[in-house]
């Protein structure tokens, strides 16, 4: 039996979550394809953005589309020039979400976002493929408000710099969130290896059954339902208390910017 930092923190009284009390305005940038077709409607965009509001209600944050703008250069519809795109079309003091058909960098991604970019009102943003699900947007919004993946640093060659299962280095390694257990997921896996990983380690209904161990010989037991993980979408059950706290603190560190 072990009583590391992770287990002791869970037993402690939780810090009350702050109420940010803020609705953020979203500018949706839709890149038209080579035929001039948007391939996503205004109603679909509004529905997607509105769908994540209940997820962020715990810290009194919501999002509303204030403008939909169209980009008539189909070269951006398969995105590999992110810096060029945002430099041309970014709207200050808004959350900018760019909708494209395909993301080439990082290859195969359904979306990406600047880490903690909510504190940067004159640059950065979120990119989504046009068929992105609410979970993908919630995941990227988590990055935008400062959250890392639950499996962060899982590939670090120095195993002592990976997050330990007992949580004793949880504040400085991994995602640096105390109530998200260490996650052994390997982000470098190809599609076929990912399928094999899931079949070997995740059982119905969304239970981690893997026998993988950390450097201390302790068995991993990650939260397969966490929004910032890469486990099956049907397992998703949201953010943890400490993740909500991190997101609120990230914004509140620079509220004057909004």
PDB file of C-alpha atoms in Angstrom:
ATOM      1  CA  UNK A   1       0.000   0.000   0.000  1.00  0.00           C
ATOM      2  CA  UNK A   2       1.221   3.517  -0.718  1.00  0.00           C
ATOM      3  CA  UNK A   3      -0.051   6.897   0.416  1.00  0.00           C
ATOM      4  CA  UNK A   4       1.638   9.254  -2.014  1.00  0.00           C
ATOM      5  CA  UNK A   5       0.862  12.854  -2.802  1.00  0.00           C
ATOM      6  CA  UNK A   6      -1.946  11.950  -5.203  1.00  0.00           C
ATOM      7  CA  UNK A   7      -3.944   9.888  -2.707  1.00  0.00           C
ATOM      8  CA  UNK A   8      -3.407  12.327   0.145  1.00  0.00           C
ATOM      9  CA  UNK A   9      -4.549  15.274  -1.968  1.00  0.00           C
ATOM     10  CA  UNK A  10      -7.746  13.494  -2.975  1.00  0.00           C
ATOM     11  CA  UNK A  11      -8.565  13.049   0.704  1.00  0.00           C
ATOM     12  CA  UNK A  12      -8.154  16.751   1.427  1.00  0.00           C
ATOM     13  CA  UNK A  13     -10.968  19.271   1.263  1.00  0.00           C
ATOM     14  CA  UNK A  14     -11.235  20.688  -2.234  1.00  0.00           C
ATOM     15  CA  UNK A  15     -10.528  24.349  -2.865  1.00  0.00           C
ATOM     16  CA  UNK A  16     -13.723  26.150  -3.830  1.00  0.00           C
ATOM     17  CA  UNK A  17     -13.822  26.864  -7.541  1.00  0.00           C
ATOM     18  CA  UNK A  18     -13.833  30.558  -8.458  1.00  0.00           C
ATOM     19  CA  UNK A  19     -16.677  31.980 -10.537  1.00  0.00           C
ATOM     20  CA  UNK A  20     -15.095  33.781 -13.489  1.00  0.00           C
ATOM     21  CA  UNK A  21     -18.510  35.182 -14.474  1.00  0.00           C
ATOM     22  CA  UNK A  22     -17.534  35.803 -18.069  1.00  0.00           C
ATOM     23  CA  UNK A  23     -19.014  35.109 -21.490  1.00  0.00           C
ATOM     24  CA  UNK A  24     -16.295  35.046 -24.128  1.00  0.00           C
ATOM     25  CA  UNK A  25     -16.995  36.253 -27.651  1.00  0.00           C
ATOM     26  CA  UNK A  26     -15.936  33.884 -30.409  1.00  0.00           C
ATOM     27  CA  UNK A  27     -15.041  34.811 -33.972  1.00  0.00           C
ATOM     28  CA  UNK A  28     -15.398  31.813 -36.276  1.00  0.00           C
ATOM     29  CA  UNK A  29     -13.190  31.882 -39.377  1.00  0.00           C
ATOM     30  CA  UNK A  30     -14.359  29.433 -42.045  1.00  0.00           C
ATOM     31  CA  UNK A  31     -11.987  28.598 -44.887  1.00  0.00           C
ATOM     32  CA  UNK A  32     -13.865  27.910 -48.124  1.00  0.00           C
ATOM     33  CA  UNK A  33     -12.699  25.027 -50.305  1.00  0.00           C
ATOM     34  CA  UNK A  34     -11.507  25.209 -53.929  1.00  0.00           C
ATOM     35  CA  UNK A  35     -15.120  25.401 -55.122  1.00  0.00           C
ATOM     36  CA  UNK A  36     -15.933  28.226 -52.752  1.00  0.00           C
ATOM     37  CA  UNK A  37     -17.974  25.978 -50.453  1.00  0.00           C
ATOM     38  CA  UNK A  38     -17.798  26.461 -46.684  1.00  0.00           C
ATOM     39  CA  UNK A  39     -18.753  22.872 -45.765  1.00  0.00           C
ATOM     40  CA  UNK A  40     -20.024  24.010 -42.368  1.00  0.00           C
ATOM     41  CA  UNK A  41     -23.047  26.179 -41.653  1.00  0.00           C
ATOM     42  CA  UNK A  42     -23.510  29.047 -39.218  1.00  0.00           C
ATOM     43  CA  UNK A  43     -26.050  26.930 -37.334  1.00  0.00           C
ATOM     44  CA  UNK A  44     -23.543  24.104 -37.011  1.00  0.00           C
ATOM     45  CA  UNK A  45     -20.915  26.497 -35.658  1.00  0.00           C
ATOM     46  CA  UNK A  46     -23.332  28.018 -33.157  1.00  0.00           C
ATOM     47  CA  UNK A  47     -24.468  24.569 -32.043  1.00  0.00           C
ATOM     48  CA  UNK A  48     -20.884  23.372 -31.600  1.00  0.00           C
ATOM     49  CA  UNK A  49     -19.842  26.370 -29.511  1.00  0.00           C
ATOM     50  CA  UNK A  50     -23.036  26.337 -27.435  1.00  0.00           C
ATOM     51  CA  UNK A  51     -22.593  22.622 -26.726  1.00  0.00           C
ATOM     52  CA  UNK A  52     -19.532  23.184 -24.523  1.00  0.00           C
ATOM     53  CA  UNK A  53     -21.123  25.848 -22.321  1.00  0.00           C
ATOM     54  CA  UNK A  54     -22.498  23.313 -19.795  1.00  0.00           C
ATOM     55  CA  UNK A  55     -19.000  21.806 -19.508  1.00  0.00           C
ATOM     56  CA  UNK A  56     -17.510  25.143 -18.405  1.00  0.00           C
ATOM     57  CA  UNK A  57     -20.416  26.157 -16.188  1.00  0.00           C
ATOM     58  CA  UNK A  58     -18.550  24.940 -13.084  1.00  0.00           C
ATOM     59  CA  UNK A  59     -16.315  28.031 -13.297  1.00  0.00           C
ATOM     60  CA  UNK A  60     -19.018  30.364 -14.686  1.00  0.00           C
ATOM     61  CA  UNK A  61     -17.520  30.564 -18.173  1.00  0.00           C
ATOM     62  CA  UNK A  62     -19.512  30.497 -21.391  1.00  0.00           C
ATOM     63  CA  UNK A  63     -18.894  31.148 -25.074  1.00  0.00           C
ATOM     64  CA  UNK A  64     -20.960  32.829 -27.783  1.00  0.00           C
ATOM     65  CA  UNK A  65     -20.271  33.255 -31.476  1.00  0.00           C
ATOM     66  CA  UNK A  66     -20.343  36.965 -32.233  1.00  0.00           C
ATOM     67  CA  UNK A  67     -19.182  36.812 -35.844  1.00  0.00           C
ATOM     68  CA  UNK A  68     -18.633  34.308 -38.649  1.00  0.00           C
ATOM     69  CA  UNK A  69     -16.012  35.366 -41.199  1.00  0.00           C
ATOM     70  CA  UNK A  70     -15.110  33.563 -44.416  1.00  0.00           C
ATOM     71  CA  UNK A  71     -11.619  33.079 -45.809  1.00  0.00           C
ATOM     72  CA  UNK A  72     -11.670  32.788 -49.584  1.00  0.00           C
ATOM     73  CA  UNK A  73      -8.259  31.195 -50.018  1.00  0.00           C
ATOM     74  CA  UNK A  74      -8.674  27.429 -50.350  1.00  0.00           C
ATOM     75  CA  UNK A  75      -4.939  26.943 -49.822  1.00  0.00           C
ATOM     76  CA  UNK A  76      -5.619  27.284 -46.097  1.00  0.00           C
ATOM     77  CA  UNK A  77      -8.387  24.646 -46.140  1.00  0.00           C
ATOM     78  CA  UNK A  78      -5.667  22.007 -45.785  1.00  0.00           C
ATOM     79  CA  UNK A  79      -3.778  23.751 -43.028  1.00  0.00           C
ATOM     80  CA  UNK A  80      -0.007  23.735 -42.833  1.00  0.00           C
ATOM     81  CA  UNK A  81       0.676  27.461 -42.504  1.00  0.00           C
ATOM     82  CA  UNK A  82      -0.768  28.299 -39.102  1.00  0.00           C
ATOM     83  CA  UNK A  83       1.404  31.351 -38.414  1.00  0.00           C
ATOM     84  CA  UNK A  84       0.518  32.848 -41.779  1.00  0.00           C
ATOM     85  CA  UNK A  85      -3.196  32.215 -41.288  1.00  0.00           C
ATOM     86  CA  UNK A  86      -3.509  33.765 -37.840  1.00  0.00           C
ATOM     87  CA  UNK A  87      -1.305  36.719 -38.713  1.00  0.00           C
ATOM     88  CA  UNK A  88      -3.647  37.639 -41.550  1.00  0.00           C
ATOM     89  CA  UNK A  89      -7.037  37.063 -40.001  1.00  0.00           C
ATOM     90  CA  UNK A  90      -6.804  37.268 -36.202  1.00  0.00           C
ATOM     91  CA  UNK A  91      -9.360  39.507 -34.464  1.00  0.00           C
ATOM     92  CA  UNK A  92      -8.064  41.002 -31.215  1.00  0.00           C
ATOM     93  CA  UNK A  93      -9.840  40.485 -27.894  1.00  0.00           C
ATOM     94  CA  UNK A  94     -11.850  37.556 -29.200  1.00  0.00           C
ATOM     95  CA  UNK A  95     -11.405  33.799 -29.134  1.00  0.00           C
ATOM     96  CA  UNK A  96     -10.573  33.044 -32.753  1.00  0.00           C
ATOM     97  CA  UNK A  97     -11.607  29.604 -34.005  1.00  0.00           C
ATOM     98  CA  UNK A  98     -10.538  28.601 -37.514  1.00  0.00           C
ATOM     99  CA  UNK A  99     -12.457  25.858 -39.338  1.00  0.00           C
ATOM    100  CA  UNK A 100     -10.573  23.893 -41.996  1.00  0.00           C
ATOM    101  CA  UNK A 101     -11.122  20.607 -43.824  1.00  0.00           C
ATOM    102  CA  UNK A 102      -7.792  19.054 -42.875  1.00  0.00           C
ATOM    103  CA  UNK A 103      -4.863  19.740 -40.573  1.00  0.00           C
ATOM    104  CA  UNK A 104      -1.474  18.636 -41.901  1.00  0.00           C
ATOM    105  CA  UNK A 105       0.632  19.869 -38.965  1.00  0.00           C
ATOM    106  CA  UNK A 106       0.234  18.094 -36.596  1.00  0.00           C
ATOM    107  CA  UNK A 107      -0.725  15.350 -39.054  1.00  0.00           C
ATOM    108  CA  UNK A 108      -4.159  13.833 -38.589  1.00  0.00           C
ATOM    109  CA  UNK A 109      -5.174  16.176 -35.787  1.00  0.00           C
ATOM    110  CA  UNK A 110      -8.829  17.098 -35.320  1.00  0.00           C
ATOM    111  CA  UNK A 111      -7.755  20.370 -33.737  1.00  0.00           C
ATOM    112  CA  UNK A 112      -5.073  22.286 -31.901  1.00  0.00           C
ATOM    113  CA  UNK A 113      -4.803  25.351 -29.688  1.00  0.00           C
ATOM    114  CA  UNK A 114      -2.205  27.579 -28.114  1.00  0.00           C
ATOM    115  CA  UNK A 115      -1.431  26.555 -24.528  1.00  0.00           C
ATOM    116  CA  UNK A 116      -2.764  29.245 -22.193  1.00  0.00           C
ATOM    117  CA  UNK A 117      -3.546  31.463 -25.192  1.00  0.00           C
ATOM    118  CA  UNK A 118      -6.512  33.014 -23.371  1.00  0.00           C
ATOM    119  CA  UNK A 119      -3.856  35.355 -21.964  1.00  0.00           C
ATOM    120  CA  UNK A 120      -2.844  36.433 -25.459  1.00  0.00           C
ATOM    121  CA  UNK A 121      -5.604  38.556 -27.001  1.00  0.00           C
ATOM    122  CA  UNK A 122      -3.687  39.757 -30.067  1.00  0.00           C
ATOM    123  CA  UNK A 123      -2.411  36.444 -31.439  1.00  0.00           C
ATOM    124  CA  UNK A 124      -2.995  32.678 -31.441  1.00  0.00           C
ATOM    125  CA  UNK A 125      -6.330  30.849 -31.427  1.00  0.00           C
ATOM    126  CA  UNK A 126      -7.923  27.446 -31.989  1.00  0.00           C
ATOM    127  CA  UNK A 127      -8.043  25.375 -35.189  1.00  0.00           C
ATOM    128  CA  UNK A 128     -10.707  22.706 -35.760  1.00  0.00           C
ATOM    129  CA  UNK A 129     -11.586  20.433 -38.630  1.00  0.00           C
ATOM    130  CA  UNK A 130     -15.079  21.171 -39.880  1.00  0.00           C
ATOM    131  CA  UNK A 131     -16.520  17.901 -38.592  1.00  0.00           C
ATOM    132  CA  UNK A 132     -15.033  18.298 -35.108  1.00  0.00           C
ATOM    133  CA  UNK A 133     -17.167  17.071 -32.217  1.00  0.00           C
ATOM    134  CA  UNK A 134     -17.999  18.988 -29.015  1.00  0.00           C
ATOM    135  CA  UNK A 135     -15.382  16.913 -27.180  1.00  0.00           C
ATOM    136  CA  UNK A 136     -12.667  18.065 -29.583  1.00  0.00           C
ATOM    137  CA  UNK A 137     -13.630  21.702 -28.994  1.00  0.00           C
ATOM    138  CA  UNK A 138     -13.766  21.192 -25.215  1.00  0.00           C
ATOM    139  CA  UNK A 139     -10.329  19.540 -25.350  1.00  0.00           C
ATOM    140  CA  UNK A 140      -8.815  22.380 -27.371  1.00  0.00           C
ATOM    141  CA  UNK A 141     -10.500  24.982 -25.168  1.00  0.00           C
ATOM    142  CA  UNK A 142      -8.865  23.205 -22.226  1.00  0.00           C
ATOM    143  CA  UNK A 143      -5.467  23.816 -23.860  1.00  0.00           C
ATOM    144  CA  UNK A 144      -6.481  27.410 -24.590  1.00  0.00           C
ATOM    145  CA  UNK A 145      -7.128  27.906 -20.876  1.00  0.00           C
ATOM    146  CA  UNK A 146      -3.821  26.364 -19.851  1.00  0.00           C
ATOM    147  CA  UNK A 147      -4.347  22.594 -19.566  1.00  0.00           C
ATOM    148  CA  UNK A 148      -1.845  20.053 -20.829  1.00  0.00           C
ATOM    149  CA  UNK A 149      -2.610  16.480 -21.866  1.00  0.00           C
ATOM    150  CA  UNK A 150      -2.992  13.959 -19.057  1.00  0.00           C
ATOM    151  CA  UNK A 151      -0.189  11.961 -20.726  1.00  0.00           C
ATOM    152  CA  UNK A 152       2.220  14.916 -20.943  1.00  0.00           C
ATOM    153  CA  UNK A 153       5.875  13.794 -20.817  1.00  0.00           C
ATOM    154  CA  UNK A 154       4.900  10.112 -21.044  1.00  0.00           C
ATOM    155  CA  UNK A 155       7.614   9.678 -23.686  1.00  0.00           C
ATOM    156  CA  UNK A 156      10.374  11.451 -21.788  1.00  0.00           C
ATOM    157  CA  UNK A 157      13.537   9.355 -22.223  1.00  0.00           C
ATOM    158  CA  UNK A 158      14.461  10.139 -18.649  1.00  0.00           C
ATOM    159  CA  UNK A 159      11.883   7.982 -16.818  1.00  0.00           C
ATOM    160  CA  UNK A 160      12.505   9.937 -13.637  1.00  0.00           C
ATOM    161  CA  UNK A 161      10.985  12.955 -15.372  1.00  0.00           C
ATOM    162  CA  UNK A 162       7.728  11.171 -16.120  1.00  0.00           C
ATOM    163  CA  UNK A 163       4.812  11.486 -13.722  1.00  0.00           C
ATOM    164  CA  UNK A 164       4.844   8.769 -11.052  1.00  0.00           C
ATOM    165  CA  UNK A 165       1.717   6.796 -10.252  1.00  0.00           C
ATOM    166  CA  UNK A 166       1.974   7.723  -6.560  1.00  0.00           C
ATOM    167  CA  UNK A 167       1.785  11.413  -7.491  1.00  0.00           C
ATOM    168  CA  UNK A 168       4.924  12.454  -5.632  1.00  0.00           C
ATOM    169  CA  UNK A 169       6.164  14.492  -8.612  1.00  0.00           C
ATOM    170  CA  UNK A 170       2.728  15.473  -9.938  1.00  0.00           C
ATOM    171  CA  UNK A 171       3.273  19.203  -9.443  1.00  0.00           C
ATOM    172  CA  UNK A 172       6.353  19.302 -11.659  1.00  0.00           C
ATOM    173  CA  UNK A 173       5.862  16.475 -14.187  1.00  0.00           C
ATOM    174  CA  UNK A 174       3.086  15.233 -16.459  1.00  0.00           C
ATOM    175  CA  UNK A 175       0.235  17.706 -16.767  1.00  0.00           C
ATOM    176  CA  UNK A 176       1.150  19.223 -13.366  1.00  0.00           C
ATOM    177  CA  UNK A 177      -2.406  18.684 -12.113  1.00  0.00           C
ATOM    178  CA  UNK A 178      -2.734  16.833  -8.816  1.00  0.00           C
ATOM    179  CA  UNK A 179      -6.043  15.050  -9.303  1.00  0.00           C
ATOM    180  CA  UNK A 180      -5.313  13.612 -12.757  1.00  0.00           C
ATOM    181  CA  UNK A 181      -3.462  10.299 -12.282  1.00  0.00           C
ATOM    182  CA  UNK A 182      -0.376   9.494 -14.339  1.00  0.00           C
ATOM    183  CA  UNK A 183      -1.317   8.410 -17.857  1.00  0.00           C
ATOM    184  CA  UNK A 184       0.866   5.955 -19.836  1.00  0.00           C
ATOM    185  CA  UNK A 185      -0.744   6.752 -23.199  1.00  0.00           C
ATOM    186  CA  UNK A 186       1.848   7.022 -25.982  1.00  0.00           C
ATOM    187  CA  UNK A 187       1.071   9.996 -28.280  1.00  0.00           C
ATOM    188  CA  UNK A 188       3.495   8.737 -30.939  1.00  0.00           C
ATOM    189  CA  UNK A 189       1.386   5.663 -31.761  1.00  0.00           C
ATOM    190  CA  UNK A 190       0.152   5.100 -35.307  1.00  0.00           C
ATOM    191  CA  UNK A 191      -3.532   4.349 -35.871  1.00  0.00           C
ATOM    192  CA  UNK A 192      -3.125   0.563 -35.809  1.00  0.00           C
ATOM    193  CA  UNK A 193      -1.038   0.664 -32.633  1.00  0.00           C
ATOM    194  CA  UNK A 194      -3.565   2.995 -31.007  1.00  0.00           C
ATOM    195  CA  UNK A 195      -6.335   0.484 -31.731  1.00  0.00           C
ATOM    196  CA  UNK A 196      -4.227  -2.308 -30.237  1.00  0.00           C
ATOM    197  CA  UNK A 197      -3.399  -0.170 -27.191  1.00  0.00           C
ATOM    198  CA  UNK A 198      -7.087   0.477 -26.508  1.00  0.00           C
ATOM    199  CA  UNK A 199      -8.134  -3.140 -26.972  1.00  0.00           C
ATOM    200  CA  UNK A 200      -5.392  -4.287 -24.587  1.00  0.00           C
ATOM    201  CA  UNK A 201      -5.843  -1.641 -21.919  1.00  0.00           C
ATOM    202  CA  UNK A 202      -9.424  -0.333 -21.916  1.00  0.00           C
ATOM    203  CA  UNK A 203     -12.404  -2.585 -21.221  1.00  0.00           C
ATOM    204  CA  UNK A 204     -16.111  -1.891 -21.442  1.00  0.00           C
ATOM    205  CA  UNK A 205     -17.441   0.257 -19.901  1.00  0.00           C
ATOM    206  CA  UNK A 206     -14.410   2.526 -20.103  1.00  0.00           C
ATOM    207  CA  UNK A 207     -12.286   0.834 -17.456  1.00  0.00           C
ATOM    208  CA  UNK A 208      -8.479   0.812 -17.610  1.00  0.00           C
ATOM    209  CA  UNK A 209      -7.284  -2.791 -17.256  1.00  0.00           C
ATOM    210  CA  UNK A 210      -3.697  -2.402 -18.425  1.00  0.00           C
ATOM    211  CA  UNK A 211      -0.765  -3.905 -16.523  1.00  0.00           C
ATOM    212  CA  UNK A 212       1.684  -1.130 -17.373  1.00  0.00           C
ATOM    213  CA  UNK A 213       3.985   0.009 -14.555  1.00  0.00           C
ATOM    214  CA  UNK A 214       5.944   3.158 -13.836  1.00  0.00           C
ATOM    215  CA  UNK A 215       9.627   3.241 -12.861  1.00  0.00           C
ATOM    216  CA  UNK A 216       8.660   2.512  -9.247  1.00  0.00           C
ATOM    217  CA  UNK A 217       6.789  -0.636 -10.229  1.00  0.00           C
ATOM    218  CA  UNK A 218       3.340   0.855  -9.558  1.00  0.00           C
ATOM    219  CA  UNK A 219       0.472   0.118 -11.932  1.00  0.00           C
ATOM    220  CA  UNK A 220      -1.024   2.935 -13.977  1.00  0.00           C
ATOM    221  CA  UNK A 221      -4.720   3.693 -13.527  1.00  0.00           C
ATOM    222  CA  UNK A 222      -5.443   6.801 -15.629  1.00  0.00           C
ATOM    223  CA  UNK A 223      -8.761   8.603 -15.941  1.00  0.00           C
ATOM    224  CA  UNK A 224      -9.918   7.274 -19.298  1.00  0.00           C
ATOM    225  CA  UNK A 225     -12.885   9.646 -19.156  1.00  0.00           C
ATOM    226  CA  UNK A 226     -10.866  12.839 -18.818  1.00  0.00           C
ATOM    227  CA  UNK A 227     -11.356  15.499 -21.479  1.00  0.00           C
ATOM    228  CA  UNK A 228      -7.605  16.078 -21.768  1.00  0.00           C
ATOM    229  CA  UNK A 229      -6.825  12.398 -22.410  1.00  0.00           C
ATOM    230  CA  UNK A 230      -6.806  10.541 -25.721  1.00  0.00           C
ATOM    231  CA  UNK A 231      -9.106   7.708 -24.724  1.00  0.00           C
ATOM    232  CA  UNK A 232     -12.360   6.892 -26.601  1.00  0.00           C
ATOM    233  CA  UNK A 233     -14.779   9.781 -26.911  1.00  0.00           C
ATOM    234  CA  UNK A 234     -17.668   7.751 -25.525  1.00  0.00           C
ATOM    235  CA  UNK A 235     -15.767   7.478 -22.230  1.00  0.00           C
ATOM    236  CA  UNK A 236     -15.533  11.218 -21.736  1.00  0.00           C
ATOM    237  CA  UNK A 237     -16.942  12.595 -18.507  1.00  0.00           C
ATOM    238  CA  UNK A 238     -15.271  16.020 -18.304  1.00  0.00           C
ATOM    239  CA  UNK A 239     -12.594  17.871 -16.377  1.00  0.00           C
ATOM    240  CA  UNK A 240     -11.435  17.312 -12.807  1.00  0.00           C
ATOM    241  CA  UNK A 241     -11.763  19.818  -9.979  1.00  0.00           C
ATOM    242  CA  UNK A 242      -8.100  20.822 -10.219  1.00  0.00           C
ATOM    243  CA  UNK A 243      -8.320  21.204 -13.982  1.00  0.00           C
ATOM    244  CA  UNK A 244     -11.221  23.623 -13.554  1.00  0.00           C
ATOM    245  CA  UNK A 245      -9.194  25.494 -10.957  1.00  0.00           C
ATOM    246  CA  UNK A 246      -6.206  25.722 -13.324  1.00  0.00           C
ATOM    247  CA  UNK A 247      -8.351  27.059 -16.187  1.00  0.00           C
ATOM    248  CA  UNK A 248      -9.956  29.709 -13.994  1.00  0.00           C
ATOM    249  CA  UNK A 249      -6.600  30.789 -12.564  1.00  0.00           C
ATOM    250  CA  UNK A 250      -5.046  31.001 -16.037  1.00  0.00           C
ATOM    251  CA  UNK A 251      -7.635  33.554 -17.115  1.00  0.00           C
ATOM    252  CA  UNK A 252      -7.817  35.397 -13.805  1.00  0.00           C
ATOM    253  CA  UNK A 253      -4.054  35.957 -13.915  1.00  0.00           C
ATOM    254  CA  UNK A 254      -4.695  38.447 -16.775  1.00  0.00           C
ATOM    255  CA  UNK A 255      -8.387  39.493 -16.609  1.00  0.00           C
ATOM    256  CA  UNK A 256      -7.539  43.082 -17.554  1.00  0.00           C
ATOM    257  CA  UNK A 257      -6.767  41.853 -21.056  1.00  0.00           C
ATOM    258  CA  UNK A 258     -10.437  41.130 -21.729  1.00  0.00           C
TER     259      UNK A 258
END
